Short mmCIF file of C-alpha atoms in Angstrom, two decimals:
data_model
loop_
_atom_site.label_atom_id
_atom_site.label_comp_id
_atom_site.label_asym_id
_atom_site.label_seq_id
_atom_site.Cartn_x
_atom_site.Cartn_y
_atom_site.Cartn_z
CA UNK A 134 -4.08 -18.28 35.16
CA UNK A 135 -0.40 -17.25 36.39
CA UNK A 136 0.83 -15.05 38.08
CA UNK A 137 2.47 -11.37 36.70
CA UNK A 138 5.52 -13.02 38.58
CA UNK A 139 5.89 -16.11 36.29
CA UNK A 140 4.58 -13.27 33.66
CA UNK A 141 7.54 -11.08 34.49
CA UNK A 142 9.71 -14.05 34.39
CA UNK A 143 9.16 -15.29 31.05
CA UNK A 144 9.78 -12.34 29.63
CA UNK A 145 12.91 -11.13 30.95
CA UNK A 146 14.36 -15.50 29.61
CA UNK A 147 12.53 -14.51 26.23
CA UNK A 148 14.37 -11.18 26.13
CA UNK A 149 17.26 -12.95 26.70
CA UNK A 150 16.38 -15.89 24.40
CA UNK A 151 16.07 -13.17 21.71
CA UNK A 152 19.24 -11.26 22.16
CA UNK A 153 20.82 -14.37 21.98
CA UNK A 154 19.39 -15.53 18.46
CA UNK A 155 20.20 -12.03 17.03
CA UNK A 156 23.59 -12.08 18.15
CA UNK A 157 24.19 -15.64 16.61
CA UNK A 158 22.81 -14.77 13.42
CA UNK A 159 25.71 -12.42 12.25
CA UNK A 160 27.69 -16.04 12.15
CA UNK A 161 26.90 -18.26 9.74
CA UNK A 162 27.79 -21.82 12.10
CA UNK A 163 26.15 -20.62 14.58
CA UNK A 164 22.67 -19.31 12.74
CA UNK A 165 21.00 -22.53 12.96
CA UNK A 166 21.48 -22.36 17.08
CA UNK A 167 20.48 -18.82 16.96
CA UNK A 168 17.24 -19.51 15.09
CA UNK A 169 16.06 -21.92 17.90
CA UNK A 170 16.80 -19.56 20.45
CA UNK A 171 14.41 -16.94 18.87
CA UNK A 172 11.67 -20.10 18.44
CA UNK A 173 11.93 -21.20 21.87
CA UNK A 174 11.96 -17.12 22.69
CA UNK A 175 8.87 -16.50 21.09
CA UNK A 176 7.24 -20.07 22.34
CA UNK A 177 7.60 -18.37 25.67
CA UNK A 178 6.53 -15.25 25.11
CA UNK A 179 3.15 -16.53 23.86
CA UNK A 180 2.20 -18.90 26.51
CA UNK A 181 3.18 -16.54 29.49
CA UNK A 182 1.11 -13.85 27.55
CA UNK A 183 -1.86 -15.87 26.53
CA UNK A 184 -2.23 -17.02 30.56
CA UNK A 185 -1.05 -13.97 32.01
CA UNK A 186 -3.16 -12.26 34.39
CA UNK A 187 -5.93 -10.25 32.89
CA UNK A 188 -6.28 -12.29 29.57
CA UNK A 189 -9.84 -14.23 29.18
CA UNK A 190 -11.94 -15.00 25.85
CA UNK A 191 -10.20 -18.09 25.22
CA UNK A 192 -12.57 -18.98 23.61
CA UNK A 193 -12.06 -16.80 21.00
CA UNK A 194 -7.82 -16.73 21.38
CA UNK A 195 -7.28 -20.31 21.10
CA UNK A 196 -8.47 -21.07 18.11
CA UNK A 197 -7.21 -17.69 16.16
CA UNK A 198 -3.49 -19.17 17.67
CA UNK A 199 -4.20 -22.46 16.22
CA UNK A 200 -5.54 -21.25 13.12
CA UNK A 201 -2.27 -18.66 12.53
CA UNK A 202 -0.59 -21.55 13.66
CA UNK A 203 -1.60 -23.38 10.91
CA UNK A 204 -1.28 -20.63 8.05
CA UNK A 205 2.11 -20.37 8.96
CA UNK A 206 3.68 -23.88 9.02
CA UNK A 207 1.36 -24.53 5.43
CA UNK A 208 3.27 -21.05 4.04
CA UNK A 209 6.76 -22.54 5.52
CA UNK A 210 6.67 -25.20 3.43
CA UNK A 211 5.14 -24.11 0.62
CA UNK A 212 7.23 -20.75 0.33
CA UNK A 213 10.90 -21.44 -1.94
CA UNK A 214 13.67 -19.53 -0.86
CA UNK A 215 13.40 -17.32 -4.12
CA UNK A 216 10.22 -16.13 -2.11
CA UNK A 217 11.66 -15.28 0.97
CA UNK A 218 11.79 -11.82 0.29
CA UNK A 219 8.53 -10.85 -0.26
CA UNK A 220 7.24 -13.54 2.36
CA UNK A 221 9.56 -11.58 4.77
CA UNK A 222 7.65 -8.19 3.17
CA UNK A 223 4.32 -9.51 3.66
CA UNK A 224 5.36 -10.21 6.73
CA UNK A 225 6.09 -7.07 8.39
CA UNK A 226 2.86 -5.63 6.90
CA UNK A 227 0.61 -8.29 9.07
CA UNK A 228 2.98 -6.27 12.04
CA UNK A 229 1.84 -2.89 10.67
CA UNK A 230 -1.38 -3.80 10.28
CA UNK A 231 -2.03 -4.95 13.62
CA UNK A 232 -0.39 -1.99 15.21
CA UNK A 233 -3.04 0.07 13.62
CA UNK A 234 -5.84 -2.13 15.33
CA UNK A 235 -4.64 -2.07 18.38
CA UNK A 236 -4.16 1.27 18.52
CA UNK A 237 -7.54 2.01 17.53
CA UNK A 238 -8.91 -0.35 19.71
CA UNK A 239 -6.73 1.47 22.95
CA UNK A 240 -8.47 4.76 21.76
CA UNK A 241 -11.66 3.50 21.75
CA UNK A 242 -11.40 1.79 25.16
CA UNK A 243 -10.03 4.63 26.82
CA UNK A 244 -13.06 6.84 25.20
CA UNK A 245 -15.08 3.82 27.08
CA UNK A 246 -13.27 4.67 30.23
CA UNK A 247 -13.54 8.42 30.29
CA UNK A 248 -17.46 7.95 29.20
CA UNK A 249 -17.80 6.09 32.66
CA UNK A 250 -16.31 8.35 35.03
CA UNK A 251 -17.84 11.29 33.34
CA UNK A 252 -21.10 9.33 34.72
CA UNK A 253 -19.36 7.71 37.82
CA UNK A 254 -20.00 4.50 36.53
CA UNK A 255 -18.20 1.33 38.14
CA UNK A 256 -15.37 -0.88 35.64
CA UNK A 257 -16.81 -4.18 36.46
CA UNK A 258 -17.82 -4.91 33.07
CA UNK A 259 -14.48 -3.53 31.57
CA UNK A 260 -11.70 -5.33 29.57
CA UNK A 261 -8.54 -5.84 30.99
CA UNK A 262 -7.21 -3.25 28.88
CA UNK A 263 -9.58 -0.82 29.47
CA UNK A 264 -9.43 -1.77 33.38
CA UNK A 265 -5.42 -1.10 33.25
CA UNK A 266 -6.32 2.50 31.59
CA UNK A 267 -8.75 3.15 34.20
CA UNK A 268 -6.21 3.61 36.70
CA UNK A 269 -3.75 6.15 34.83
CA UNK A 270 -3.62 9.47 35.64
CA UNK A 271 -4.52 12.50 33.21
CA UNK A 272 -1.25 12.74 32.78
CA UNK A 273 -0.71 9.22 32.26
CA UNK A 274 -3.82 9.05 29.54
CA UNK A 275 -1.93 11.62 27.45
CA UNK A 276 1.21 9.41 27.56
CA UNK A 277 -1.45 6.41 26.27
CA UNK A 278 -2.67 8.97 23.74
CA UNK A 279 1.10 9.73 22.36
CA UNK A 280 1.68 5.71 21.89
CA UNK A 281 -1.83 5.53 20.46
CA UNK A 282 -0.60 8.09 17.59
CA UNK A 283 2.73 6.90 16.97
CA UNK A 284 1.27 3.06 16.83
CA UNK A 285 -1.31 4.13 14.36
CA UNK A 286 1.16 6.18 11.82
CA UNK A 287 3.74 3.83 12.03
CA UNK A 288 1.93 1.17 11.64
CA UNK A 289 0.25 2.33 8.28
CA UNK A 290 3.58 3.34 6.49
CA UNK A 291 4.63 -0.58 7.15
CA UNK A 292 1.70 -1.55 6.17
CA UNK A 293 1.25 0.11 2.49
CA UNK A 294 5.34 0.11 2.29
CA UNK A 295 5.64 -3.52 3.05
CA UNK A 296 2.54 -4.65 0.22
CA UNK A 297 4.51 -2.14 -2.21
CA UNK A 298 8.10 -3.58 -1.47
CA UNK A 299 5.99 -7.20 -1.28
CA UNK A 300 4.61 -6.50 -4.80
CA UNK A 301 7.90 -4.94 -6.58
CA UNK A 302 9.76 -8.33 -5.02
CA UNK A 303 6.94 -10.49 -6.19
CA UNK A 304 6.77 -9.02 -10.12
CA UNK A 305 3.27 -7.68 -9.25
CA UNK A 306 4.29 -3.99 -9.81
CA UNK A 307 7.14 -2.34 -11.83
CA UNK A 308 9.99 -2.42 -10.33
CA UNK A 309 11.02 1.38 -11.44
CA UNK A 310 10.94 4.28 -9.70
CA UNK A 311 7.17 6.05 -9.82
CA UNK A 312 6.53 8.71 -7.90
CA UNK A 313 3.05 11.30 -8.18
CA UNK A 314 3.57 14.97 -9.87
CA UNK A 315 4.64 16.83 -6.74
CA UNK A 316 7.01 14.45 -5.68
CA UNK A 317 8.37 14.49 -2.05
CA UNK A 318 6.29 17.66 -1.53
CA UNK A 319 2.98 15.09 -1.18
CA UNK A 320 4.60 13.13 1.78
CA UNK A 321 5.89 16.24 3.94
CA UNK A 322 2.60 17.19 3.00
CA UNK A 323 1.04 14.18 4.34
CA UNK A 324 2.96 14.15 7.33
CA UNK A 325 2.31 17.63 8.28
CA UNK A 326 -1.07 17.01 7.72
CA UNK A 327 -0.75 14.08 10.33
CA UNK A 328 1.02 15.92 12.41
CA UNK A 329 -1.94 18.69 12.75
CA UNK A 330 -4.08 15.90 13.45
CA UNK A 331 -2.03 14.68 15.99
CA UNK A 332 -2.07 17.75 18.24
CA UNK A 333 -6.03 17.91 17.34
CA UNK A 334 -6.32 14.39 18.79
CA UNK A 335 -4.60 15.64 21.75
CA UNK A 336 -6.42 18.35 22.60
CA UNK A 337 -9.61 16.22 23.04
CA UNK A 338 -10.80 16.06 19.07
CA UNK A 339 -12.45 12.74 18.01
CA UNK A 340 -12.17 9.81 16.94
CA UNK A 341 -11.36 10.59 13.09
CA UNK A 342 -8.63 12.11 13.73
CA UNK A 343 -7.23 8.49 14.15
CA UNK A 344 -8.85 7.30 11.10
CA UNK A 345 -7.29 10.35 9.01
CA UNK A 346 -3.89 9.99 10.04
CA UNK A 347 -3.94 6.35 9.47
CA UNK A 348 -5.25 7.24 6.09
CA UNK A 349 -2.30 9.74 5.54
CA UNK A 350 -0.13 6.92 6.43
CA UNK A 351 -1.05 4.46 4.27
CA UNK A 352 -0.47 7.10 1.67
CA UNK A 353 3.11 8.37 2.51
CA UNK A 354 3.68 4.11 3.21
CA UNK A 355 2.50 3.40 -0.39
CA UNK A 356 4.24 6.57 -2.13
CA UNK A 357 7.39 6.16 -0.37
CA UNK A 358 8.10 2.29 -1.50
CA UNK A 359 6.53 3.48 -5.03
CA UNK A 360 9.34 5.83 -5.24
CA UNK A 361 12.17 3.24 -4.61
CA UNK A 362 14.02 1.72 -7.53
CA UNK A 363 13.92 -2.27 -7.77
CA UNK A 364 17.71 -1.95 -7.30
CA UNK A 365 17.30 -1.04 -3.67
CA UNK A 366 14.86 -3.09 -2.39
CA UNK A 367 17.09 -5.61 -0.10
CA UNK A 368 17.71 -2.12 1.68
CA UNK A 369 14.07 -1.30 1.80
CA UNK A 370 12.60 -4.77 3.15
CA UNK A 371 15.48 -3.94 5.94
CA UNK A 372 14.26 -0.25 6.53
CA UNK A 373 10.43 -1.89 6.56
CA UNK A 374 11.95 -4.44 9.12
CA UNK A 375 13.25 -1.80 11.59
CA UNK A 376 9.65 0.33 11.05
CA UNK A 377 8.09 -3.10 11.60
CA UNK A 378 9.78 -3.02 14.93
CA UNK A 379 8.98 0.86 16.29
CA UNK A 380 5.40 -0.03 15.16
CA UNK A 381 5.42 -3.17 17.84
CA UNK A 382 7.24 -1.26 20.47
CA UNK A 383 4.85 1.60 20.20
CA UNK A 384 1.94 -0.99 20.93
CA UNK A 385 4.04 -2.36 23.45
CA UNK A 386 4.09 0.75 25.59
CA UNK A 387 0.37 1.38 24.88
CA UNK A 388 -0.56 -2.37 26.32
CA UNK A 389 2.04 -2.26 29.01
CA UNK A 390 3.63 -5.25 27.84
CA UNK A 391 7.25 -5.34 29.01
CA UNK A 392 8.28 -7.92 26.80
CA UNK A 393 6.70 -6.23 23.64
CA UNK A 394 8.25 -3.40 24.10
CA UNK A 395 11.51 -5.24 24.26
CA UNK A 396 11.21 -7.19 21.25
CA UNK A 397 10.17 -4.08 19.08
CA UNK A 398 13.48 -2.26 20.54
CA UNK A 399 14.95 -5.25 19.49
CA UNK A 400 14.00 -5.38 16.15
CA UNK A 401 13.76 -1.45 15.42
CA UNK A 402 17.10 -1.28 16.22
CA UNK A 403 18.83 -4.09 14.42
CA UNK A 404 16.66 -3.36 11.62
CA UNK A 405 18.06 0.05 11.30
CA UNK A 406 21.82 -0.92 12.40
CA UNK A 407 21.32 -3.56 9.15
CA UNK A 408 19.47 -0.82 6.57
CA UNK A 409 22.93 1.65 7.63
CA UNK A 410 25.06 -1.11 6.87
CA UNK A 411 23.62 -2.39 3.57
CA UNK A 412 23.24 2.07 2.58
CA UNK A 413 26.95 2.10 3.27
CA UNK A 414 27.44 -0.83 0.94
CA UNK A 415 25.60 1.09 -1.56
CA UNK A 416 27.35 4.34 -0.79
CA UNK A 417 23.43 5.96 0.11
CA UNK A 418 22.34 8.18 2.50
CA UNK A 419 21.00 6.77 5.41
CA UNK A 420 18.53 9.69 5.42
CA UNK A 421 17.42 9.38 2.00
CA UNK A 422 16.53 5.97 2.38
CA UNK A 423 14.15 6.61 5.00
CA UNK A 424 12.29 9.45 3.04
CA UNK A 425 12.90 7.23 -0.25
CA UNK A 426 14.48 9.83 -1.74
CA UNK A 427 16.57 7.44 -3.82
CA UNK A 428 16.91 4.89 -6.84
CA UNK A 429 16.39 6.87 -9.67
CA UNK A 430 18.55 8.43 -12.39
CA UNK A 431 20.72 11.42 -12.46
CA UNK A 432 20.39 12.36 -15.85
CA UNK A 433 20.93 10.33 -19.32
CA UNK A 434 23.37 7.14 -19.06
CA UNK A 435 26.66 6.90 -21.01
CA UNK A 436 26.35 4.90 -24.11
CA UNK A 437 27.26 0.90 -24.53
CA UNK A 438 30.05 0.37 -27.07
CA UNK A 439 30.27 -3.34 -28.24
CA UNK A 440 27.82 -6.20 -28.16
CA UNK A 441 27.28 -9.04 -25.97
CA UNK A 442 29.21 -12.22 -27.17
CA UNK A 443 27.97 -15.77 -26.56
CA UNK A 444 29.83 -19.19 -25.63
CA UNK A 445 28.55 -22.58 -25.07
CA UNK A 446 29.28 -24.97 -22.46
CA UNK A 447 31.72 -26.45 -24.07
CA UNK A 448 33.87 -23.26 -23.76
CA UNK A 449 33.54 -22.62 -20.50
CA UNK A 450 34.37 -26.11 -19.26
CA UNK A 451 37.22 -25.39 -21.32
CA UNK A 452 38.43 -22.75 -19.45
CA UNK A 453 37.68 -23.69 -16.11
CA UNK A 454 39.71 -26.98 -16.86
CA UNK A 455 42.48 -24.73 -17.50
CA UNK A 456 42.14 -21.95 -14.68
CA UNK A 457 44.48 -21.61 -11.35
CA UNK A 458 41.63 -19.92 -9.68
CA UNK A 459 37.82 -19.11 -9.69
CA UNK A 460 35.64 -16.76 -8.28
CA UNK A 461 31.93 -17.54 -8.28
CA UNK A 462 29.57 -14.57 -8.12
CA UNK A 463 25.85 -15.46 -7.28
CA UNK A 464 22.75 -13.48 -7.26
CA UNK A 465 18.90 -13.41 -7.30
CA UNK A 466 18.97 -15.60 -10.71
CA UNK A 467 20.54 -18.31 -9.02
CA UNK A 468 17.65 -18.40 -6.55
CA UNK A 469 15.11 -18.41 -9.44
CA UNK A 470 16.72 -21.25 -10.92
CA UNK A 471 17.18 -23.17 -7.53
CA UNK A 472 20.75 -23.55 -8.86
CA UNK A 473 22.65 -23.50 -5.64
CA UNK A 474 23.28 -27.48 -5.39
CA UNK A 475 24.60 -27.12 -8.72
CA UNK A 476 26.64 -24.95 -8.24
CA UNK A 477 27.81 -26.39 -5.04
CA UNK A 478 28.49 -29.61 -6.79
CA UNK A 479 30.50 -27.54 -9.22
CA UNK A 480 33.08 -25.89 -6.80
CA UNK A 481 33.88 -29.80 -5.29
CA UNK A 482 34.68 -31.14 -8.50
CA UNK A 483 36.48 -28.01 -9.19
CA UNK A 484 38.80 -28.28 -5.59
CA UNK A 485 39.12 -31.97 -6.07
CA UNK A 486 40.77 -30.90 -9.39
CA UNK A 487 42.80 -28.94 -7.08
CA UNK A 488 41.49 -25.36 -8.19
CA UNK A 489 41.26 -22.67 -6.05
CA UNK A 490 37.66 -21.73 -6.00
CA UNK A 491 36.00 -18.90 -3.86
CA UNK A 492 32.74 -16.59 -3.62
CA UNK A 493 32.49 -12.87 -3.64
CA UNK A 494 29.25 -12.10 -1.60
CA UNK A 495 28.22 -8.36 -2.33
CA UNK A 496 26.09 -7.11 1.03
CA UNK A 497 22.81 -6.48 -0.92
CA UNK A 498 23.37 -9.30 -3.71
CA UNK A 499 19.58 -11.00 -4.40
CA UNK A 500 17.01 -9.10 -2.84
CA UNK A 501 17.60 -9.77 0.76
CA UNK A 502 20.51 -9.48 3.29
CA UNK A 503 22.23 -12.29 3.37
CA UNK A 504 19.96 -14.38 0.67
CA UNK A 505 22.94 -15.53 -1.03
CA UNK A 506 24.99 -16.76 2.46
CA UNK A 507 21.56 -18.54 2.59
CA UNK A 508 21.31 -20.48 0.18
CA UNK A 509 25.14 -21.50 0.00
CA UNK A 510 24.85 -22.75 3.24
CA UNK A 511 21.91 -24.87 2.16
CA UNK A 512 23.60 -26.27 -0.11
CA UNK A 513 26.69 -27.46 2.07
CA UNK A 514 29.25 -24.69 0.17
CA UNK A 515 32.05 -24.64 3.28
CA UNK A 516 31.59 -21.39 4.80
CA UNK A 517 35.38 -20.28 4.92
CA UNK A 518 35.53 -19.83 0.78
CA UNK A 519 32.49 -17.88 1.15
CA UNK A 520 33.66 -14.56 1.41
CA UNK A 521 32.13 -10.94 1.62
CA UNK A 522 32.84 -8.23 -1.20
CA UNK A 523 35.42 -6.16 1.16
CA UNK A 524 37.57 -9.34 1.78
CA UNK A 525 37.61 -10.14 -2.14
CA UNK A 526 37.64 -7.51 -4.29
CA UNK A 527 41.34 -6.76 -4.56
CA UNK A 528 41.99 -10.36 -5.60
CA UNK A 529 39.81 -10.35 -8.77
CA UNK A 530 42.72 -8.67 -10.86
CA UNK A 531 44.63 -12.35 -10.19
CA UNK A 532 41.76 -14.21 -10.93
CA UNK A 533 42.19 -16.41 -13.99
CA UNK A 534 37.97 -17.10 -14.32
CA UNK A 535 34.96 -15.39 -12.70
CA UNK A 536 31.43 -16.89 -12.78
CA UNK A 537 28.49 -14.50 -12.72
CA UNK A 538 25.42 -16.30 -12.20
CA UNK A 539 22.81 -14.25 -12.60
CA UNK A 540 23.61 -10.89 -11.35
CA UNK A 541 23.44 -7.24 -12.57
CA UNK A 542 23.80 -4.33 -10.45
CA UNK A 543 26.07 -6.29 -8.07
CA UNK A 544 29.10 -6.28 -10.78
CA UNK A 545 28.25 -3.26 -13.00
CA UNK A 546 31.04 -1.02 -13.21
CA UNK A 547 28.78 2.05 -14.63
CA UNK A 548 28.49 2.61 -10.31
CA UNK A 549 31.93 3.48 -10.93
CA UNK A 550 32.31 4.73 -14.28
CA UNK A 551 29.05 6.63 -14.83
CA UNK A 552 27.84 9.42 -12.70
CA UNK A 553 24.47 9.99 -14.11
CA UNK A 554 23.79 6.13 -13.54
CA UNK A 555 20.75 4.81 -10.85
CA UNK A 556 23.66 3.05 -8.85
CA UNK A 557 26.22 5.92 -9.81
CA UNK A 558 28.97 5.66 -6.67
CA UNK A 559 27.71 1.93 -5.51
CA UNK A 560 31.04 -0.11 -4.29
CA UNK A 561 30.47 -3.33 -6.71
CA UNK A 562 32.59 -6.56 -7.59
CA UNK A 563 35.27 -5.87 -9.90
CA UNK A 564 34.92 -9.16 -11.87
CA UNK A 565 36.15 -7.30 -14.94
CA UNK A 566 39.40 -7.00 -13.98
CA UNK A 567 40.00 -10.88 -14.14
CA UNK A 568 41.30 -12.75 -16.84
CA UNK A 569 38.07 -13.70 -18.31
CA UNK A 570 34.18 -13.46 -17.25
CA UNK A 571 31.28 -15.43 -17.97
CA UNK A 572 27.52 -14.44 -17.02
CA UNK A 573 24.94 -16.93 -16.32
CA UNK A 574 22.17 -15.14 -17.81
CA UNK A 575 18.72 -16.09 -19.26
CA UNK A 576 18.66 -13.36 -22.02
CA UNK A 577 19.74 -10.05 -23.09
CA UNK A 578 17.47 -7.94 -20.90
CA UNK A 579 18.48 -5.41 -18.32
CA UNK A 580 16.76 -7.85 -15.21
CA UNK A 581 14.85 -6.77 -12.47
CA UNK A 582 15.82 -3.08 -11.68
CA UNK A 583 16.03 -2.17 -15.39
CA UNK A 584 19.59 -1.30 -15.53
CA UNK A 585 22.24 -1.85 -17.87
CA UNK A 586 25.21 -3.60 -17.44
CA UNK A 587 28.40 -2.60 -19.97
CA UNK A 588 30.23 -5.58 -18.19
CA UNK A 589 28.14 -7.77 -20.61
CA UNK A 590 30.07 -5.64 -23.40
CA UNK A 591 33.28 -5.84 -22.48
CA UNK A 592 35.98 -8.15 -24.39
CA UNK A 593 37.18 -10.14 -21.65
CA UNK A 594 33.35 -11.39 -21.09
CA UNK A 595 31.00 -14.35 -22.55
CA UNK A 596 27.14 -14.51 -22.16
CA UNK A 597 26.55 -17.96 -20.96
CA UNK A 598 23.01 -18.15 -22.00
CA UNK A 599 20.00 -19.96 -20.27
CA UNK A 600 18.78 -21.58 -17.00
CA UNK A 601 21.75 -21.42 -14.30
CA UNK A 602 20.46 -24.75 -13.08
CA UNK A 603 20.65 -26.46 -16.44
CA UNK A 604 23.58 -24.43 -17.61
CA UNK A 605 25.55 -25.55 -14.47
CA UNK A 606 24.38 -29.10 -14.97
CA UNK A 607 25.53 -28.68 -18.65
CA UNK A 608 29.32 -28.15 -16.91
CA UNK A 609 29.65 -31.06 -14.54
CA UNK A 610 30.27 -33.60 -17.02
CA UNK A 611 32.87 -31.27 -18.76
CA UNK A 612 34.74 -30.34 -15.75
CA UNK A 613 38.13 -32.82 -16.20
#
């Protein structure tokens, strides 16, 4: 058993540990460092938590750790990168989840400890927990009862919201926008409903007042996510990440555990800081976001002229041969396809021709911050040609070829065009205004969030149809 000094210790170097990986991660060369910091972080913050003082049933810890242990190097390697989203989804909801236990199980312990000094009874036979609560104060106990609330309702809305978001990711529900007749009106209700409880619980009511607010919860959780269009979602698994984060804190404060109570801060708040970011991006209210009052149409879209003109690979070799420079666009459809080695091994052959090739990141392109960064990198594309949407976007008018592989919303000038459109007022890549465009795409459909593109109708573009992978592939040996 240690000692609360080693305790105290460890977490103030796995605080530290953890700042440390965050702040690396906003840098691409320095990532990989930053993700062993967090590792070695949370390595620590186990141990000295597991044999802190006050911790017993090994018996029953150990093997849970090894067993979660287990689960989650077997998911590691199973789970592609096209499934990091929802993994990351699923995810937070195991946070969310837990909160809610815990919570419940503080209530019920300090029922336990108010049920022995109404009979003077000794805490011998108490839990650590319930040993630590039976030295507050009144006072104090209404503090515990506070965290015990705001662990149990936050936890439920990342709960529901993350299986929702995990779903809409995975192609298990619709992507679109579905909300319940009534609307918003059914969450305030909810939540004033919870909030009623709330002060009930407060005042001394039982039990079930827990149980009903976590029921509310899970409601406004699943309705909130429900009401989000597909289009949004790397904004919503970021929102769901900062909830995740409160959710911990909140449990933090309610087991008196320093360093949980960091780490939530820590992720509540860069969670948050991200989701305002990526809303800017997208030109959204941070406020509507929260309450998920967005992703859904403003009225009846603007009508297509046109139609959607195919070329082979023979024609865009062609052109790429005899382009200055290129600008590769990649989304979630180049994740799909696992075409990112491809498509690296297309940009060297296209510099060794002496081409000037770049990438135009958009801040919410696939369905994850920073998917795209993360798969370029895997595949070895030099970081300083990667660039982000602000840093690009003027040069696309002196662009002689841009490559769309397997994006939609990203590059669809209706954001700017069309005000009654889903994404009406998004900042997007103008990959229009270059010479000539090609889309990797593998049909005519409208893709994940259901919307539809007019770039695919415009003269200057060519529907490159099929697998990215293979379509790629189909280039190399075309490329002079």
């Amino acid at each position: 058993m240690l000692s609360q000094g080693f305790v105290s210790a460890a977490a103030i170097a796995a605080s530290v540990l953890f700042i440390l990986s965050l702040g690396g991660l906003s840098n691409q060369e320095k990532a990989k460092r930053a993700v062993w910091y967090g590792i070695v972080g949370m390595a620590v913050a186990v141990f000295f938590t597991a044999f802190g003082p006050g911790i017993g049933a090994y018996w029953l810890m150990i093997p849970m750790m090894i067993i979660g242990a287990v689960i989650g190097a077997y998911v590691a390697k199973k789970v592609d990168m096209t499934e990091m989203p929802q993994l990351v989804a699923a995810l937070h909801s195991f946070v969310g989840l837990a909160a809610v236990f815990v919570a419940w199980s503080a209530d019920l312990e300090r029922r336990r400890v108010l049920a022995a000094r109404a009979l003077d009874a000794g805490t011998e036979q108490f839990s650590a927990f319930a040993a630590l609560v039976a030295t507050k104060a009144p006072d104090e106990l209404m503090f515990l009862q506070v965290e015990v609330v705001l662990g149990v309702f936050i936890g439920a809305v990342t709960f529901t919201g993350s299986v929702i978001a995990f779903g809409k990711l995975a192609g298990k529900v619709d992507g679109k926008p579905k909300q319940l007749p009534g609307g918003h009106l059914l969450n305030a209700g909810a939540a004033a409903l919870s909030l009623l409880l709330a002060i009930l619980y407060l005042n001394g009511a039982g039990f079930w007042t827990l149980l009903l607010i976590a029921a509310l919860a899970f409601f406004i959780g699943y309705h909130l996510i429900m009401g989000i269009g597909g289009a949004d979602m790397p904004v919503v698994v970021s929102m769901l990440n900062s909830y995740s984060g409160w959710a911990a804190a909140a449990i933090g404060f309610t087991l008196s555990n320093d360093l949980l109570i960091v780490t939530g801060a820590l992720v509540g708040s860069s969670g948050a800081i991200l989701s305002y970011i990526m809303c800017k991006a997208m030109n959204r209210n941070f406020v509507n976001v929260i309450l998920g009052g967005f992703g859904g149409s403003q009225g009846p879209a603007a009508e297509i002229e046109g139609e959607q003109v195919a070329i082979d690979a023979g024609g865009v070799a062609s052109a790429l041969n005899d382009a200055d420079s290129v600008i590769i666009v990649p989304g979630y459809g180049m994740a799909v396809a696992q075409a990112q080695n491809a498509v690296s091994e297309l940009v060297r052959k296209l510099r060794a021709a002496g081409k000037q090739v770049r990438f135009g990141i958009h801040p919410v392109a696939g369905r994850l911050p920073g998917h795209m960064n993360v798969l370029l990198a895997e595949a070895r594309v030099p970081y300083d040609i990667v660039l982000e949407m602000d840093e690009i976007n003027d040069d696309f008018a002196s662009t002689d070829v841009v490559i769309v592989i397997g994006s939609n919303d990203i590059v669809n000038p209706a954001a700017q065009d069309d005000p009654n459109s889903p994404i009406a007022g998004m900042p997007v890549l103008k990959v229009w205004e270059s010479k000539q465009v090609f889309v990797c795409k593998r049909g005519q459909g409208t893709g994940y969030s259901g919307i539809e593109n007019p770039l695919f109708f415009k003269e200057n573009t060519r529907m490159f149809y099929g697998d990215a992978r293979s379509s790629i592939d189909s280039l190399l040996s075309q490329i002079d």
